[in-house]
Amino acid sequence: MARRRTVLPSGSASSAVALAVELASGRTTVESIARACLDRIEAEEPRVQAWAHLDPEPVLARARELDAVPPAARSALHGIPLGVKDIFDTYDMPTAYGSPIYIGHRPLADAASVAIARWRGALVFGKLVTTEFAAWPPGPTTNPHDATRTPGGSSSGPAAAVAAGMVPVAFATQTTGSIARPASFCGIVGYKPTHGMLPCAGVKAISETFDTVGVMTRTVEDAAFVVASLSGRALALPEQLPPPRLGICLTHEWGAAAPETVGLFDALPEVLARAGVRPVALMPPPSFAGLAEAQSRVWTFEIARCLADEYRRFPDLIREPLRSMLEEGTAMPLRDYEDSRSLVRKCQAELPRVFREVDVLVTPAAPGEAPELATTGDPIFNRAWSALGTPVVSVPAGTGPSELPLGVQIVGMPQQDARTLAGAAWVEAALDVHQDPGV
């Protein structure tokens, strides 16, 4: 199957690969692309509220500098607009981590992933809204498909900005479900690589075990292109996608699925079979039934350590339910934490058995459509895979009863990101879902 190509609509930053081709051919300039993105942001930001910091003049000045770079000296990401979640340090922009504690905070250095992206020629636009410390309390960002619904979290701004066509790529992070779930709610692609593929240095830590840097894009091809450029890994998709061995995995958390997700997965085997692959149904081992709870306990213990200073000195500036989570983590017995870590390691050792007869799993990315703004949604279908450190790609799969996006989560073995991305691209092409928020 040929991989899906995205045609770049006028006024929309929809494809990093398409922009890279246009720039390499000389048919456009970095400044022209930057101005188009800024026009889009000006039109949509009052409704979507994706940006924590954006200053157009430095963006345009840097775009002109990039246009002056000789073609032979340009790197793969040269001129590609990039939004950055506001838990990544940036030396030239404020970094508040979604918290009033850090208003006006100016780091001295870029986060490592941001520094690498700049070195590769990416045009950093600004900082995108995160929930408070990339945890639970939501920010002001709305879903581009429906302003009364959440874009998800904690990568609220990155998902909404990409979905609204403001930028083609955004840095995001996932500790629990902060890439896969917002991507599903906003109808875009979210790629959480194998844990540790992209550096976390300079990203506000909330879990030393689970924090993972990834990206939001409009296509799987873009996600592979960007992370390959940043990591040096061979992730490029083949021109013809080989049929993957697919396993449909409803997981032990299936009881949390909304009716629209149940309907989606009822229809999925026949849809994939018509495209050329008949998936097998499988369930993880019984031990995996405890992974979601184990992930929650480990994260609760670790976030209390990571935010120990903020919790000690500024408790009144930390909102609920994060403050209660920090209280719980501070009081958690070490034995509970160690037992949960042990279960995670046990399940990691069992992963090869899960993937013995399949290349990738197709699982729910979220319980259903995006809920209303008071919450960022339930990460129940993401916890286990975040705990295991697997690569995950959320791919648009349809719409629910309110015509809001639904996604599926493509899961692979750790360190098999190329295979996972190829499988995700095949599913993306098979489902052929084109979702535009109409902005």
CSV table of C-alpha atoms in Angstrom, one decimal:
chain,number,residue,atom,x,y,z
A,1,MET,CA,0.0,0.0,0.0
A,2,ALA,CA,1.3,3.5,-0.9
A,3,ARG,CA,1.7,5.7,2.1
A,4,ARG,CA,-0.8,8.5,2.5
A,5,ARG,CA,0.3,11.9,1.1
A,6,THR,CA,-1.1,15.2,2.5
A,7,VAL,CA,-1.8,18.1,0.1
A,8,LEU,CA,-1.0,21.4,1.8
A,9,PRO,CA,-4.1,23.5,2.0
A,10,SER,CA,-3.8,27.2,1.4
A,11,GLY,CA,-3.2,29.0,4.7
A,12,SER,CA,-2.7,25.8,6.7
A,13,ALA,CA,0.6,24.4,8.1
A,14,SER,CA,-0.5,20.8,7.5
A,15,SER,CA,2.6,18.9,6.4
A,16,ALA,CA,6.3,19.2,7.4
A,17,VAL,CA,7.3,16.9,4.6
A,18,ALA,CA,5.5,19.0,2.0
A,19,LEU,CA,7.0,22.2,3.3
A,20,ALA,CA,10.5,20.6,3.3
A,21,VAL,CA,10.1,19.6,-0.4
A,22,GLU,CA,8.9,23.2,-1.3
A,23,LEU,CA,11.8,24.8,0.6
A,24,ALA,CA,14.4,22.4,-1.0
A,25,SER,CA,13.1,23.2,-4.5
A,26,GLY,CA,13.2,26.9,-3.9
A,27,ARG,CA,9.5,27.3,-4.6
A,28,THR,CA,8.9,29.0,-1.3
A,29,THR,CA,10.8,30.7,1.5
A,30,VAL,CA,11.0,30.2,5.2
A,31,GLU,CA,9.7,33.8,5.7
A,32,SER,CA,6.7,33.1,3.4
A,33,ILE,CA,5.8,29.9,5.4
A,34,ALA,CA,6.3,31.8,8.7
A,35,ARG,CA,4.0,34.6,7.6
A,36,ALA,CA,1.3,32.1,6.6
A,37,CYS,CA,1.5,30.4,9.9
A,38,LEU,CA,1.3,33.7,11.8
A,39,ASP,CA,-1.7,34.6,9.7
A,40,ARG,CA,-3.4,31.4,10.7
A,41,ILE,CA,-2.5,31.9,14.3
A,42,GLU,CA,-3.9,35.4,14.3
A,43,ALA,CA,-7.2,34.1,12.9
A,44,GLU,CA,-7.6,31.1,15.2
A,45,GLU,CA,-5.8,31.9,18.4
A,46,PRO,CA,-8.7,33.9,20.0
A,47,ARG,CA,-10.8,30.8,19.8
A,48,VAL,CA,-8.3,28.0,20.4
A,49,GLN,CA,-5.9,29.7,22.9
A,50,ALA,CA,-3.0,27.3,22.2
A,51,TRP,CA,-0.1,29.7,22.8
A,52,ALA,CA,1.5,30.5,26.2
A,53,HIS,CA,4.1,32.8,24.4
A,54,LEU,CA,4.4,34.0,20.9
A,55,ASP,CA,6.3,37.0,19.6
A,56,PRO,CA,6.0,37.3,15.7
A,57,GLU,CA,8.9,39.7,15.2
A,58,PRO,CA,11.7,37.4,16.4
A,59,VAL,CA,10.1,34.6,14.4
A,60,LEU,CA,10.2,36.6,11.2
A,61,ALA,CA,13.8,37.8,11.9
A,62,ARG,CA,14.9,34.2,12.4
A,63,ALA,CA,13.0,33.1,9.2
A,64,ARG,CA,15.0,35.7,7.2
A,65,GLU,CA,18.3,34.4,8.8
A,66,LEU,CA,17.3,30.8,7.7
A,67,ASP,CA,16.5,32.0,4.2
A,68,ALA,CA,20.1,33.4,4.0
A,69,VAL,CA,21.7,30.0,4.7
A,70,PRO,CA,23.1,28.5,1.5
A,71,PRO,CA,21.2,25.4,0.3
A,72,ALA,CA,24.3,23.2,0.8
A,73,ALA,CA,24.5,24.1,4.5
A,74,ARG,CA,20.9,23.3,5.3
A,75,SER,CA,19.7,20.4,7.4
A,76,ALA,CA,16.6,18.3,7.1
A,77,LEU,CA,14.4,20.4,9.3
A,78,HIS,CA,15.5,23.7,7.8
A,79,GLY,CA,12.7,26.2,8.0
A,80,ILE,CA,10.1,23.9,9.4
A,81,PRO,CA,7.8,25.7,11.9
A,82,LEU,CA,7.9,24.1,15.4
A,83,GLY,CA,5.8,24.8,18.4
A,84,VAL,CA,7.2,23.9,21.8
A,85,LYS,CA,5.2,22.7,24.8
A,86,ASP,CA,5.8,25.1,27.7
A,87,ILE,CA,7.6,22.5,29.9
A,88,PHE,CA,10.6,22.6,27.6
A,89,ASP,CA,13.2,25.2,28.7
A,90,THR,CA,14.0,27.9,26.1
A,91,TYR,CA,16.8,30.4,26.6
A,92,ASP,CA,15.1,33.1,24.5
A,93,MET,CA,11.4,32.7,25.7
A,94,PRO,CA,9.7,32.5,29.1
A,95,THR,CA,9.1,29.0,30.4
A,96,ALA,CA,6.4,28.8,33.1
A,97,TYR,CA,5.6,25.1,33.1
A,98,GLY,CA,1.9,26.0,33.2
A,99,SER,CA,2.3,27.3,36.8
A,100,PRO,CA,1.9,30.7,38.3
A,101,ILE,CA,5.0,29.9,40.4
A,102,TYR,CA,7.2,30.4,37.3
A,103,ILE,CA,5.6,33.4,35.6
A,104,GLY,CA,8.4,35.3,33.9
A,105,HIS,CA,10.9,32.5,34.4
A,106,ARG,CA,13.8,32.7,31.9
A,107,PRO,CA,16.0,29.6,31.6
A,108,LEU,CA,19.6,30.1,30.7
A,109,ALA,CA,19.6,27.2,28.1
A,110,ASP,CA,17.4,25.4,25.8
A,111,ALA,CA,16.1,21.9,26.6
A,112,ALA,CA,18.2,19.4,24.7
A,113,SER,CA,15.5,18.5,22.2
A,114,VAL,CA,14.9,22.1,21.4
A,115,ALA,CA,18.6,22.8,21.0
A,116,ILE,CA,18.9,19.8,18.6
A,117,ALA,CA,15.8,21.0,16.6
A,118,ARG,CA,17.3,24.5,16.2
A,119,TRP,CA,20.6,23.0,15.2
A,120,ARG,CA,18.7,21.0,12.5
A,121,GLY,CA,17.2,24.3,11.2
A,122,ALA,CA,13.7,24.2,12.7
A,123,LEU,CA,12.0,27.5,13.2
A,124,VAL,CA,10.9,27.7,16.8
A,125,PHE,CA,7.7,29.8,16.9
A,126,GLY,CA,6.9,30.0,20.6
A,127,LYS,CA,5.6,28.1,23.6
A,128,LEU,CA,2.4,26.1,23.7
A,129,VAL,CA,0.0,25.7,26.6
A,130,THR,CA,0.5,22.8,29.0
A,131,THR,CA,-1.6,21.8,31.9
A,132,GLU,CA,-0.1,22.7,35.3
A,133,PHE,CA,3.3,21.0,35.4
A,134,ALA,CA,2.1,18.7,32.7
A,135,ALA,CA,-0.3,17.1,35.2
A,136,TRP,CA,-4.0,17.5,35.7
A,137,PRO,CA,-5.3,21.1,36.1
A,138,PRO,CA,-6.3,22.2,32.5
A,139,GLY,CA,-5.2,25.4,30.9
A,140,PRO,CA,-7.3,27.7,28.6
A,141,THR,CA,-6.8,25.8,25.4
A,142,THR,CA,-9.9,24.6,23.6
A,143,ASN,CA,-10.5,21.8,21.0
A,144,PRO,CA,-10.3,23.3,17.5
A,145,HIS,CA,-13.2,21.0,16.5
A,146,ASP,CA,-15.5,22.3,19.3
A,147,ALA,CA,-14.6,25.1,21.6
A,148,THR,CA,-16.7,23.6,24.4
A,149,ARG,CA,-14.5,20.5,24.5
A,150,THR,CA,-11.1,19.8,25.8
A,151,PRO,CA,-8.1,19.3,23.5
A,152,GLY,CA,-6.8,16.8,26.0
A,153,GLY,CA,-3.8,17.1,28.2
A,154,SER,CA,-1.2,17.6,29.2
A,155,SER,CA,-0.1,18.5,25.7
A,156,SER,CA,-3.1,20.7,25.1
A,157,GLY,CA,-1.5,23.5,23.2
A,158,PRO,CA,0.6,21.2,20.9
A,159,ALA,CA,-2.4,19.1,19.9
A,160,ALA,CA,-4.7,22.1,19.3
A,161,ALA,CA,-2.1,24.2,17.4
A,162,VAL,CA,-1.3,21.3,15.0
A,163,ALA,CA,-5.0,20.4,14.6
A,164,ALA,CA,-5.8,24.1,13.8
A,165,GLY,CA,-3.1,24.3,11.2
A,166,MET,CA,-1.0,26.9,13.1
A,167,VAL,CA,2.2,24.9,12.9
A,168,PRO,CA,2.9,21.5,11.3
A,169,VAL,CA,4.9,20.1,14.2
A,170,ALA,CA,4.9,20.6,17.9
A,171,PHE,CA,7.1,19.1,20.7
A,172,ALA,CA,5.0,17.3,23.3
A,173,THR,CA,5.6,14.9,26.2
A,174,GLN,CA,3.9,11.9,27.6
A,175,THR,CA,4.1,10.5,31.1
A,176,THR,CA,0.7,8.9,31.2
A,177,GLY,CA,-1.3,9.8,28.1
A,178,SER,CA,-0.3,13.3,27.1
A,179,ILE,CA,0.5,12.6,23.5
A,180,ALA,CA,-1.8,9.8,22.4
A,181,ARG,CA,-5.0,11.1,24.1
A,182,PRO,CA,-4.9,14.8,22.9
A,183,ALA,CA,-4.0,13.6,19.4
A,184,SER,CA,-7.1,11.4,19.4
A,185,PHE,CA,-9.3,14.2,20.7
A,186,CYS,CA,-8.0,16.6,18.1
A,187,GLY,CA,-7.9,14.3,15.1
A,188,ILE,CA,-4.1,14.4,14.5
A,189,VAL,CA,-1.1,12.1,14.8
A,190,GLY,CA,0.7,11.8,18.1
A,191,TYR,CA,4.0,9.9,18.3
A,192,LYS,CA,5.5,8.9,21.6
A,193,PRO,CA,8.8,7.2,20.7
A,194,THR,CA,10.4,4.4,22.7
A,195,HIS,CA,11.2,5.8,26.1
A,196,GLY,CA,14.5,7.8,26.0
A,197,MET,CA,14.8,8.1,22.2
A,198,LEU,CA,14.7,11.9,22.4
A,199,PRO,CA,16.4,13.6,25.3
A,200,CYS,CA,14.5,14.9,28.3
A,201,ALA,CA,17.2,17.2,29.6
A,202,GLY,CA,15.8,20.6,30.2
A,203,VAL,CA,12.2,19.3,30.3
A,204,LYS,CA,10.4,19.9,33.6
A,205,ALA,CA,10.5,16.5,35.2
A,206,ILE,CA,7.4,14.9,36.7
A,207,SER,CA,8.5,11.2,36.5
A,208,GLU,CA,12.0,10.0,36.0
A,209,THR,CA,10.6,6.6,35.0
A,210,PHE,CA,8.0,7.6,32.4
A,211,ASP,CA,8.7,11.1,31.0
A,212,THR,CA,9.1,10.8,27.2
A,213,VAL,CA,9.6,13.5,24.5
A,214,GLY,CA,7.5,13.1,21.3
A,215,VAL,CA,5.8,15.1,18.6
A,216,MET,CA,2.4,16.1,17.3
A,217,THR,CA,2.0,16.2,13.5
A,218,ARG,CA,-0.8,15.8,10.9
A,219,THR,CA,0.6,12.6,9.4
A,220,VAL,CA,2.6,9.6,10.4
A,221,GLU,CA,5.0,10.4,7.6
A,222,ASP,CA,5.7,13.8,9.3
A,223,ALA,CA,6.2,12.2,12.7
A,224,ALA,CA,8.7,9.7,11.3
A,225,PHE,CA,10.5,12.5,9.3
A,226,VAL,CA,10.9,14.8,12.3
A,227,VAL,CA,11.9,12.3,14.9
A,228,ALA,CA,14.4,10.7,12.4
A,229,SER,CA,15.9,14.1,11.8
A,230,LEU,CA,16.2,14.8,15.6
A,231,SER,CA,17.4,11.3,16.7
A,232,GLY,CA,19.5,10.1,13.8
A,233,ARG,CA,17.5,6.9,13.7
A,234,ALA,CA,16.4,5.2,10.5
A,235,LEU,CA,12.7,5.8,10.7
A,236,ALA,CA,11.8,6.9,7.2
A,237,LEU,CA,8.8,5.2,5.8
A,238,PRO,CA,9.1,3.1,2.6
A,239,GLU,CA,7.4,4.3,-0.5
A,240,GLN,CA,5.3,1.1,-0.5
A,241,LEU,CA,4.1,0.1,2.9
A,242,PRO,CA,4.3,-3.7,3.5
A,243,PRO,CA,1.2,-5.2,5.1
A,244,PRO,CA,1.9,-5.4,8.8
A,245,ARG,CA,0.8,-8.3,11.1
A,246,LEU,CA,-1.9,-6.5,13.2
A,247,GLY,CA,-3.3,-7.5,16.5
A,248,ILE,CA,-6.4,-5.8,17.8
A,249,CYS,CA,-6.0,-5.5,21.5
A,250,LEU,CA,-9.0,-4.2,23.5
A,251,THR,CA,-6.8,-4.4,26.7
A,252,HIS,CA,-7.9,-5.1,30.2
A,253,GLU,CA,-9.3,-1.6,30.4
A,254,TRP,CA,-12.0,-2.2,27.8
A,255,GLY,CA,-14.8,-1.6,30.3
A,256,ALA,CA,-13.9,2.2,30.1
A,257,ALA,CA,-14.6,2.4,26.4
A,258,ALA,CA,-17.5,4.7,25.4
A,259,PRO,CA,-20.2,3.3,22.9
A,260,GLU,CA,-18.5,5.2,20.0
A,261,THR,CA,-15.2,3.4,20.7
A,262,VAL,CA,-17.0,0.0,21.0
A,263,GLY,CA,-18.6,0.6,17.6
A,264,LEU,CA,-15.3,1.7,16.1
A,265,PHE,CA,-13.6,-1.5,17.2
A,266,ASP,CA,-16.5,-3.7,16.2
A,267,ALA,CA,-16.1,-2.4,12.6
A,268,LEU,CA,-12.3,-2.2,12.6
A,269,PRO,CA,-11.5,-5.8,11.7
A,270,GLU,CA,-13.5,-5.7,8.5
A,271,VAL,CA,-12.2,-2.3,7.5
A,272,LEU,CA,-8.6,-3.5,7.9
A,273,ALA,CA,-9.4,-6.8,6.1
A,274,ARG,CA,-10.7,-4.9,3.1
A,275,ALA,CA,-7.4,-3.0,3.0
A,276,GLY,CA,-5.5,-6.3,2.8
A,277,VAL,CA,-4.8,-7.4,6.4
A,278,ARG,CA,-7.0,-9.5,8.6
A,279,PRO,CA,-6.0,-8.7,12.1
A,280,VAL,CA,-5.9,-11.2,15.0
A,281,ALA,CA,-7.6,-10.6,18.3
A,282,LEU,CA,-5.4,-10.9,21.3
A,283,MET,CA,-5.3,-9.9,25.0
A,284,PRO,CA,-2.2,-9.1,27.1
A,285,PRO,CA,-1.2,-11.6,29.9
A,286,PRO,CA,-3.2,-11.4,33.1
A,287,SER,CA,-0.4,-9.6,34.8
A,288,PHE,CA,-1.0,-6.6,32.6
A,289,ALA,CA,-4.4,-6.0,34.3
A,290,GLY,CA,-2.5,-4.3,37.1
A,291,LEU,CA,-0.3,-2.1,34.9
A,292,ALA,CA,-2.6,1.0,34.8
A,293,GLU,CA,-2.8,1.1,38.6
A,294,ALA,CA,1.0,0.5,38.9
A,295,GLN,CA,1.7,3.3,36.5
A,296,SER,CA,-0.5,5.6,38.5
A,297,ARG,CA,1.3,4.7,41.8
A,298,VAL,CA,4.7,5.1,40.3
A,299,TRP,CA,3.9,8.5,38.8
A,300,THR,CA,2.2,9.7,42.0
A,301,PHE,CA,5.3,8.8,44.0
A,302,GLU,CA,7.7,10.3,41.5
A,303,ILE,CA,5.9,13.6,40.8
A,304,ALA,CA,5.9,14.3,44.6
A,305,ARG,CA,9.7,14.0,44.5
A,306,CYS,CA,10.1,16.0,41.3
A,307,LEU,CA,8.0,18.9,42.6
A,308,ALA,CA,9.2,18.7,46.2
A,309,ASP,CA,10.5,22.3,46.2
A,310,GLU,CA,7.4,23.8,44.6
A,311,TYR,CA,5.1,21.8,47.0
A,312,ARG,CA,7.1,22.8,50.1
A,313,ARG,CA,7.5,26.5,49.3
A,314,PHE,CA,4.4,27.4,47.2
A,315,PRO,CA,1.6,25.0,48.1
A,316,ASP,CA,-1.1,27.7,47.8
A,317,LEU,CA,-0.1,28.2,44.1
A,318,ILE,CA,-0.6,24.6,43.2
A,319,ARG,CA,-4.2,23.8,42.1
A,320,GLU,CA,-6.3,20.8,42.7
A,321,PRO,CA,-6.2,18.0,41.9
A,322,LEU,CA,-2.5,18.3,41.6
A,323,ARG,CA,-2.0,19.4,45.2
A,324,SER,CA,-3.8,16.3,46.4
A,325,MET,CA,-1.7,14.1,44.2
A,326,LEU,CA,1.4,15.6,45.7
A,327,GLU,CA,0.1,15.0,49.2
A,328,GLU,CA,-0.6,11.4,48.3
A,329,GLY,CA,2.8,10.9,46.7
A,330,THR,CA,4.6,12.4,49.6
A,331,ALA,CA,2.8,10.0,52.0
A,332,MET,CA,3.1,6.9,49.9
A,333,PRO,CA,5.1,4.1,51.5
A,334,LEU,CA,8.3,3.2,49.6
A,335,ARG,CA,7.1,-0.5,49.5
A,336,ASP,CA,4.1,0.5,47.4
A,337,TYR,CA,6.3,2.3,44.9
A,338,GLU,CA,8.8,-0.6,44.7
A,339,ASP,CA,6.0,-3.2,44.3
A,340,SER,CA,4.6,-1.2,41.4
A,341,ARG,CA,8.0,-0.8,39.8
A,342,SER,CA,8.4,-4.6,40.1
A,343,LEU,CA,5.2,-5.3,38.3
A,344,VAL,CA,6.2,-2.9,35.5
A,345,ARG,CA,9.5,-4.8,35.1
A,346,LYS,CA,7.7,-8.2,35.1
A,347,CYS,CA,5.3,-7.0,32.4
A,348,GLN,CA,8.2,-5.6,30.3
A,349,ALA,CA,9.8,-9.0,30.4
A,350,GLU,CA,6.5,-10.5,29.0
A,351,LEU,CA,6.3,-8.1,26.1
A,352,PRO,CA,8.0,-10.4,23.5
A,353,ARG,CA,5.3,-12.9,24.1
A,354,VAL,CA,2.6,-10.3,23.4
A,355,PHE,CA,4.2,-9.5,20.0
A,356,ARG,CA,5.2,-13.0,19.1
A,357,GLU,CA,2.7,-13.2,16.2
A,358,VAL,CA,2.1,-9.5,15.4
A,359,ASP,CA,4.2,-6.5,14.4
A,360,VAL,CA,2.0,-3.9,16.1
A,361,LEU,CA,-1.1,-3.7,18.3
A,362,VAL,CA,-4.2,-1.6,17.5
A,363,THR,CA,-5.7,-0.4,20.7
A,364,PRO,CA,-8.0,2.4,21.8
A,365,ALA,CA,-6.3,5.8,22.2
A,366,ALA,CA,-9.0,7.3,24.5
A,367,PRO,CA,-12.3,6.2,25.9
A,368,GLY,CA,-14.2,8.2,23.3
A,369,GLU,CA,-14.7,11.7,22.0
A,370,ALA,CA,-13.2,14.7,23.8
A,371,PRO,CA,-15.1,15.5,27.0
A,372,GLU,CA,-16.0,19.0,28.1
A,373,LEU,CA,-13.4,21.6,29.2
A,374,ALA,CA,-13.5,20.9,33.0
A,375,THR,CA,-11.3,17.8,32.4
A,376,THR,CA,-8.6,16.7,30.0
A,377,GLY,CA,-10.0,13.2,29.7
A,378,ASP,CA,-9.2,9.8,31.1
A,379,PRO,CA,-5.8,8.3,30.2
A,380,ILE,CA,-6.9,4.8,31.1
A,381,PHE,CA,-6.0,3.3,27.7
A,382,ASN,CA,-2.5,4.9,27.7
A,383,ARG,CA,-1.2,4.1,31.1
A,384,ALA,CA,0.0,0.6,30.5
A,385,TRP,CA,2.0,1.5,27.3
A,386,SER,CA,3.6,4.5,29.0
A,387,ALA,CA,4.6,2.2,31.9
A,388,LEU,CA,6.2,-0.2,29.5
A,389,GLY,CA,8.1,2.4,27.5
A,390,THR,CA,6.7,1.2,24.2
A,391,PRO,CA,6.5,3.3,21.0
A,392,VAL,CA,3.0,4.5,20.5
A,393,VAL,CA,1.4,6.3,17.5
A,394,SER,CA,-2.1,7.7,17.8
A,395,VAL,CA,-3.9,7.8,14.4
A,396,PRO,CA,-7.2,9.4,13.4
A,397,ALA,CA,-9.8,6.7,13.0
A,398,GLY,CA,-13.2,8.3,12.6
A,399,THR,CA,-15.8,10.4,14.5
A,400,GLY,CA,-18.2,9.9,17.3
A,401,PRO,CA,-21.9,10.9,17.8
A,402,SER,CA,-20.9,14.6,18.1
A,403,GLU,CA,-18.8,14.4,14.9
A,404,LEU,CA,-15.7,14.8,17.0
A,405,PRO,CA,-12.5,12.8,16.3
A,406,LEU,CA,-11.8,9.3,17.5
A,407,GLY,CA,-8.3,7.8,17.3
A,408,VAL,CA,-6.7,4.4,17.5
A,409,GLN,CA,-3.3,3.8,19.2
A,410,ILE,CA,-0.7,1.8,17.4
A,411,VAL,CA,1.7,0.1,19.8
A,412,GLY,CA,5.0,-1.6,19.1
A,413,MET,CA,7.9,-3.3,20.9
A,414,PRO,CA,10.4,-1.0,22.5
A,415,GLN,CA,13.3,0.0,20.2
A,416,GLN,CA,11.2,-1.1,17.2
A,417,ASP,CA,10.0,2.4,16.3
A,418,ALA,CA,10.6,2.0,12.5
A,419,ARG,CA,8.3,-1.0,12.5
A,420,THR,CA,5.7,0.7,14.7
A,421,LEU,CA,5.7,3.8,12.4
A,422,ALA,CA,5.4,1.7,9.3
A,423,GLY,CA,2.4,-0.2,10.9
A,424,ALA,CA,0.8,3.1,11.9
A,425,ALA,CA,1.2,4.5,8.4
A,426,TRP,CA,-0.4,1.4,6.9
A,427,VAL,CA,-3.3,1.7,9.3
A,428,GLU,CA,-3.5,5.5,8.6
A,429,ALA,CA,-3.7,4.8,4.8
A,430,ALA,CA,-6.3,2.0,5.4
A,431,LEU,CA,-8.6,4.1,7.5
A,432,ASP,CA,-8.0,7.2,5.2
A,433,VAL,CA,-9.6,9.6,7.7
A,434,HIS,CA,-9.2,13.3,6.8
A,435,GLN,CA,-10.2,15.5,9.7
A,436,ASP,CA,-10.2,19.2,9.4
A,437,PRO,CA,-11.7,21.4,12.2
A,438,GLY,CA,-13.0,23.7,9.5
A,439,VAL,CA,-10.9,26.6,10.5
